[in-house]
Amino acid sequence: MGRMMKTMDGNEAAAYIAYAFTEVAAIYPITPSSPMAELVDAWASTGKKNIFHQPVRVVEMQSEAGASGAVHGSLQGGALTTTFTSAQGLLLMIPNMYKIAGELLPCVFHVAARAVATHALSIFGDHQDVMATRQTGFALLCSNSVQEVMDLAGVAHLSAIKGRVPFLHFFDGFRTSHEIQKVEVMDYEDLKNLLDMKAVDEFRNRSLNPERPVLRGTAQNPDIYFQQRESANPYYERIPNIVESYMNEINRITGRDYKLFNYYGDPEAENIIVAMGSVCETIEEVIDYLRSKGEKVGLIKVHLYRPFSAKHFFQVLPKTVKRIAVLDMTKEPGSLGEPLYLDVKSLFYNSELKPLIIGGRYGLGQKDTTPSQIIAVYENLKSPNPKDRFTIGIVDDVSYTSLEVKEEIDTTPAGTIRCKFWGLGSDGTVGANKMAIKIIGDKTDLYAQGYFEYDSKKSGGTTISHLRFGKKPIKSEYMVYDADFVSCHNKSYIYHYDILKGLKDGGTFVLNCSWNERELEEFLPVQMKKFIKQHNIQFYIVDAEGIAQEIGLGRRINMIMQAAFFKLANVLPVDKAIDYLKEHVEKTYGRKGEEIVKLNYQAIERGINGLVKVNVPDHWANLEETEEEKTKDEPEFIKRILRPMARHDGDDLPTSAFVGMEDGTFPLGTSAYEKRGIAIMIPQWQTDNCIQCNQCAYVCPHAVIRPFLLDEEEKRNAPETFETKKAVGKGLEGLEFRIQVSPLDCT
Amino acid sequence: MGRMMKTMDGNEAAAYIAYAFTEVAAIYPITPSSPMAELVDAWASTGKKNIFHQPVRVVEMQSEAGASGAVHGSLQGGALTTTFTSAQGLLLMIPNMYKIAGELLPCVFHVAARAVATHALSIFGDHQDVMATRQTGFALLCSNSVQEVMDLAGVAHLSAIKGRVPFLHFFDGFRTSHEIQKVEVMDYEDLKNLLDMKAVDEFRNRSLNPERPVLRGTAQNPDIYFQQRESANPYYERIPNIVESYMNEINRITGRDYKLFNYYGDPEAENIIVAMGSVCETIEEVIDYLRSKGEKVGLIKVHLYRPFSAKHFFQVLPKTVKRIAVLDMTKEPGSLGEPLYLDVKSLFYNSELKPLIIGGRYGLGQKDTTPSQIIAVYENLKSPNPKDRFTIGIVDDVSYTSLEVKEEIDTTPAGTIRCKFWGLGSDGTVGANKMAIKIIGDKTDLYAQGYFEYDSKKSGGTTISHLRFGKKPIKSEYMVYDADFVSCHNKSYIYHYDILKGLKDGGTFVLNCSWNERELEEFLPVQMKKFIKQHNIQFYIVDAEGIAQEIGLGRRINMIMQAAFFKLANVLPVDKAIDYLKEHVEKTYGRKGEEIVKLNYQAIERGINGLVKVNVPDHWANLEETEEEKTKDEPEFIKRILRPMARHDGDDLPTSAFVGMEDGTFPLGTSAYEKRGIAIMIPQWQTDNCIQCNQCAYVCPHAVIRPFLLDEEEKRNAPETFETKKAVGKGLEGLEFRIQVSPLDCT
């Protein structure tokens, strides 16, 4: 097709398109939508032009309530106005959404869909926020992947302008908003050609202006409110055809095939899923897998959720369908079913076809939705008594909604290279991986996907980067469970997490550590050693911290580890990789001076040369696993919940684990048990310098540095290495002073 | 039953019950819910005790967003907390509602359901606000009448406390919140006996307290959010049975029969309606009427809308049902159907019974829903091709959703006395009518209903009071269309409105005017005269303004007109009525001193004695109607829309009247045509006193008083009565000055 390919995330794709059509952006950034607002703001400040040859005017308000009010006002002033939001932010916009829709104003909200705070806050993706707005009169358009965001965001703007109905364009928070994919970029010129400029002019002429004053936003009595509310029906009736015609235009440009509803699968399928969001990509992968085994399965992907066009739905529905499972990424307690499920049942109620219809919830708070879960949905669907209102992704042993996953199945197409990197929040791992994807995506024919798993501890928390590379677009919208390559950037993780879980036989493992082979023998956990030998893992070590300190990069190990990745992962020839890496360094750090560029060049070379292939001893295969010491005295909550969560096994906790704490109540004092041990450097008490001011304790935000006083007996009983000094200050006579650091709590 | 009967409106009933169970009320009053908050505040300030023997602590916040936040915080502090709201106010509470539900906190929101602002603001009743919260996890309980509010509000509180799910208890704004009915009052002692005090103690012990600290409101990662969200399912599963058991307790006390869903009608009905809200009362009246004609019709009234218990629904559904019409008092543009309709279709999708199910919208922005409209619903239902997604109450000639009303049918039970009073906002008519209802309700065995139709011009707008009295509870939840008695408190109305429309043959009409019989001949419109004679109307006049001024009551004519009503309406013997009126005056004005009391006594006596029965001349029957002069030069909007609205005929405007202004846009300058002529007194220019300061023009909020300057020629051409005086001020030499008042615009 020859159009430009670029690696970017969903937020960047949405912001790129939104910028084209936006005259005013009224913003109040909120996770995971923030980068959209931030990018638009950044571009505007560099003077980037929209399709009207103007930079966007960006206004940041005091909250999302204010942002939506500013959107409303700006639209009435005749400016094409856009905002970006998520979750609680979107909830605050609801009152203005009714007004904007009621006044038929052509704006677009781009929403990185996210859970709303209930028993607990969740900053992660699901559709609870979007579903809370489905009654406002906005059109709701869903994009399922970064490429779809790029392709369909413009459809939202174009249709809103032509149809006079505001659009909420949404895609999955984090999973799409933060996933990096190699996508074909839409050209602003193409978009401009599609714009109904007459409609833009009419919109501008309708604006509130003293030159042609009108009255708008009146208070109406029961005599006319209802009639006027119904008089707008034709605008909604027109939207499906308007969206369809713009999708056809986009199809013409991109060569793809967007419809209001897209069908994927066997043309004579009996069992289909109806869904929207990134899960559709995974479902397609599963369908390819199941069809290769002869199963007649399919999927209807919802793009235009509101207005819901029954006609267009039935146009794509295979006549052979007997059973339908509807997946909703939301939960509405007390309802007869989640929204899409109710819609689909309503669709068929008066139709001749009367398939069995069941519904289920998935992915709440961004629970990872895997191919095996989707297979469970199809299995349930064809079982004699399919479970209705099921859940997937959890084990629900309280109300028994969950479907059983019988086996974990790998549906990723052959030839996909899958990599997993364990890093520490703010250690640079995620940034380095993004760079790697950009290099591979931009410099090769390979498609690339990068997804970054954070916990909400953010800085100092664990990050796991999930990277995939392949010859075909990558649809695996779930974590990497079967890896070809695992890299661990923090050696303490090997004691806490099952780092190698899922690493394939013969796969590659790189550990950043300062150990030599003898020390490996001593320090590596038995299970890891056994796994390495038994699965014939290609095991490498590199002393990235040592190298970084040696060449003067301090704690910044990311370039070293990235070079090691390019050396080992074989995604592209290592010489080329080095050239590209250096090119990227030049581009990124060039402005900071030659010194920095040189340092990074060194890091790349040392990363490649510093790699040591470990000669894995045969006896590792037969080591005896010592049973882990049971810490019997720990409180129930620690044993049952905190320990698995800390091990990254929280996903395995069943619902029953939370009985008695359904309202989100947790006990206090749990960090006394967590002891993450993530610090790379730890403060040391300098007895000679210490004036016992205790300021160090005062400033430590994690209370890791604490002063102690000891009496004579305590001092006597302390081990010899327990250094103290005479306490100074009135009333402290005869006491000893010590600053004690808690290394395992330190960040 | 022997329990206390009292006349009150729905807001008072809700506030009365809420007060019993409330420790803290966090409020921000909004129409039409305001009286609930205001009453609770007033009672608290007088030290009234709740069932815990404490006055309620009332906190008024800066907005409903703040109120809901305060509710959340107060609940976590261990206080049983309540709020009251409507419309946009409820929308602002949505974010906190998710939190309150997620944390399983037992609060109650009492909501006077109201339209939300879309193309225009509407302060009137419908369910758009409540439906915007159906996904939050609150239980939704609906009361259909003032008596139901009294009976079921407590079920909301009791169930929330026992079940740990917050409740939104709602009833129709204005129609129920402001309708006065004679109801049986619940006793606080009875409520106290029903309270699960153990659950209250547990709730208090779960509160956040430094003595027993816990962690609540955490941020959760994808590992556990979904499981914990599902762990609360059992709380929702228990709610239907908890509500049912409290309804049974209420039934035991009241002798009534509340269920989660109540069936009313033929036990073997084929055609039924499913609905909730005050319309159910009207539907019952229609069912009585239709069954008396042999039709097998019925109604399922929804009380507990969330959690929606399919089991309980099917328990009341007659097995004979073949066709169902679901009525929704909301509109969700772009959806496949409104919420209750989707729910009912979902209910039946997998059931063996597969009735035809259609849905319709009614009553948006409080469009009056009449028996004839309900008959149209049943007619449509049994027609060969029933219209789905219909509307009633309007003529929709744009998207043709509306059902045709073939004839207006009066379904009010025989023996009901129906009265209609035309007053001017803030002239005291509504207050006087409320007093009349209280007297009749409290002092007789009659049931009484009062509903007050305001326009949103409020002070200075028209008020129409609709009163009904009868031996049985009054279910007519619509305006009075067939009146026994009409009273007009402002004589200018006879030129603007069809005051006598619907007055029955032989009915009574009282006109407040200073005219004598000769002047009546001259001033009454021809149509009115014809109607009076042809329909044998008993026509009375009373010069209430003259009497009021004479005895020193100024403009307060309400007591005079009320006495006239009691004299003529024959609801109770006039002597008794006078005693009760005086008793009421004593009670109401006693504190203001003997003088005021005496004045009102005089007003009562003069009202009765001042009534003049008009000898209606025979020739009135045969007067020739002169065709109204067509004012051809008026703009289209004025002719097509403003004129009918001003005549109180806005209800007759079809949807097509608003084509081209679907977004709520109206032209400016329409008050130049409205000329309501409602002022009783009009300012007069005192030329002698005038110093030409123009302050009078400055302070007139309606720009009715305006200063003018005339040159010599203008002065010459002015009529002789056009008084002016020499203009003062530099540069005004040779000009004449005049203050001109516009009487028809004056309020």
PDB file of N, CA and C in Angstrom, chain B residues 158 189-196 246 249-250 252-253:
ATOM      1  N   LEU B 158     -34.425   0.014  55.728  1.00  0.00           N
ATOM      2  CA  LEU B 158     -34.285  -1.245  56.469  1.00  0.00           C
ATOM      3  C   LEU B 158     -33.468  -2.264  55.676  1.00  0.00           C
ATOM      4  N   GLU B 189     -42.426   3.980  65.902  1.00  0.00           N
ATOM      5  CA  GLU B 189     -42.245   2.810  66.776  1.00  0.00           C
ATOM      6  C   GLU B 189     -42.274   1.521  65.962  1.00  0.00           C
ATOM      7  N   ASP B 190     -43.212   1.473  64.984  1.00  0.00           N
ATOM      8  CA  ASP B 190     -43.285   0.296  64.117  1.00  0.00           C
ATOM      9  C   ASP B 190     -41.998   0.112  63.329  1.00  0.00           C
ATOM     10  N   LEU B 191     -41.490   1.215  62.818  1.00  0.00           N
ATOM     11  CA  LEU B 191     -40.254   1.145  62.031  1.00  0.00           C
ATOM     12  C   LEU B 191     -39.102   0.664  62.895  1.00  0.00           C
ATOM     13  N   LYS B 192     -39.060   1.201  64.095  1.00  0.00           N
ATOM     14  CA  LYS B 192     -37.965   0.844  65.004  1.00  0.00           C
ATOM     15  C   LYS B 192     -37.974  -0.650  65.286  1.00  0.00           C
ATOM     16  N   ASN B 193     -39.178  -1.200  65.422  1.00  0.00           N
ATOM     17  CA  ASN B 193     -39.269  -2.633  65.710  1.00  0.00           C
ATOM     18  C   ASN B 193     -38.766  -3.489  64.556  1.00  0.00           C
ATOM     19  N   LEU B 194     -38.813  -2.931  63.356  1.00  0.00           N
ATOM     20  CA  LEU B 194     -38.375  -3.703  62.182  1.00  0.00           C
ATOM     21  C   LEU B 194     -36.864  -3.633  61.974  1.00  0.00           C
ATOM     22  N   LEU B 195     -36.246  -2.652  62.611  1.00  0.00           N
ATOM     23  CA  LEU B 195     -34.818  -2.401  62.359  1.00  0.00           C
ATOM     24  C   LEU B 195     -33.961  -3.553  62.853  1.00  0.00           C
ATOM     25  N   ASP B 196     -33.020  -3.978  62.012  1.00  0.00           N
ATOM     26  CA  ASP B 196     -32.054  -5.008  62.409  1.00  0.00           C
ATOM     27  C   ASP B 196     -30.926  -4.310  63.175  1.00  0.00           C
ATOM     28  N   TYR B 246     -39.158  -7.413  54.238  1.00  0.00           N
ATOM     29  CA  TYR B 246     -39.590  -6.138  54.844  1.00  0.00           C
ATOM     30  C   TYR B 246     -40.929  -5.683  54.275  1.00  0.00           C
ATOM     31  N   GLU B 249     -43.528  -7.317  56.209  1.00  0.00           N
ATOM     32  CA  GLU B 249     -43.730  -6.668  57.509  1.00  0.00           C
ATOM     33  C   GLU B 249     -44.595  -5.415  57.350  1.00  0.00           C
ATOM     34  N   ILE B 250     -44.300  -4.656  56.319  1.00  0.00           N
ATOM     35  CA  ILE B 250     -45.088  -3.444  56.058  1.00  0.00           C
ATOM     36  C   ILE B 250     -46.531  -3.832  55.736  1.00  0.00           C
ATOM     37  N   ARG B 252     -48.099  -6.370  56.859  1.00  0.00           N
ATOM     38  CA  ARG B 252     -48.715  -6.755  58.127  1.00  0.00           C
ATOM     39  C   ARG B 252     -49.205  -5.505  58.866  1.00  0.00           C
ATOM     40  N   ILE B 253     -48.391  -4.452  58.846  1.00  0.00           N
ATOM     41  CA  ILE B 253     -48.755  -3.232  59.569  1.00  0.00           C
ATOM     42  C   ILE B 253     -49.868  -2.476  58.849  1.00  0.00           C
TER      43      ILE B 253
END
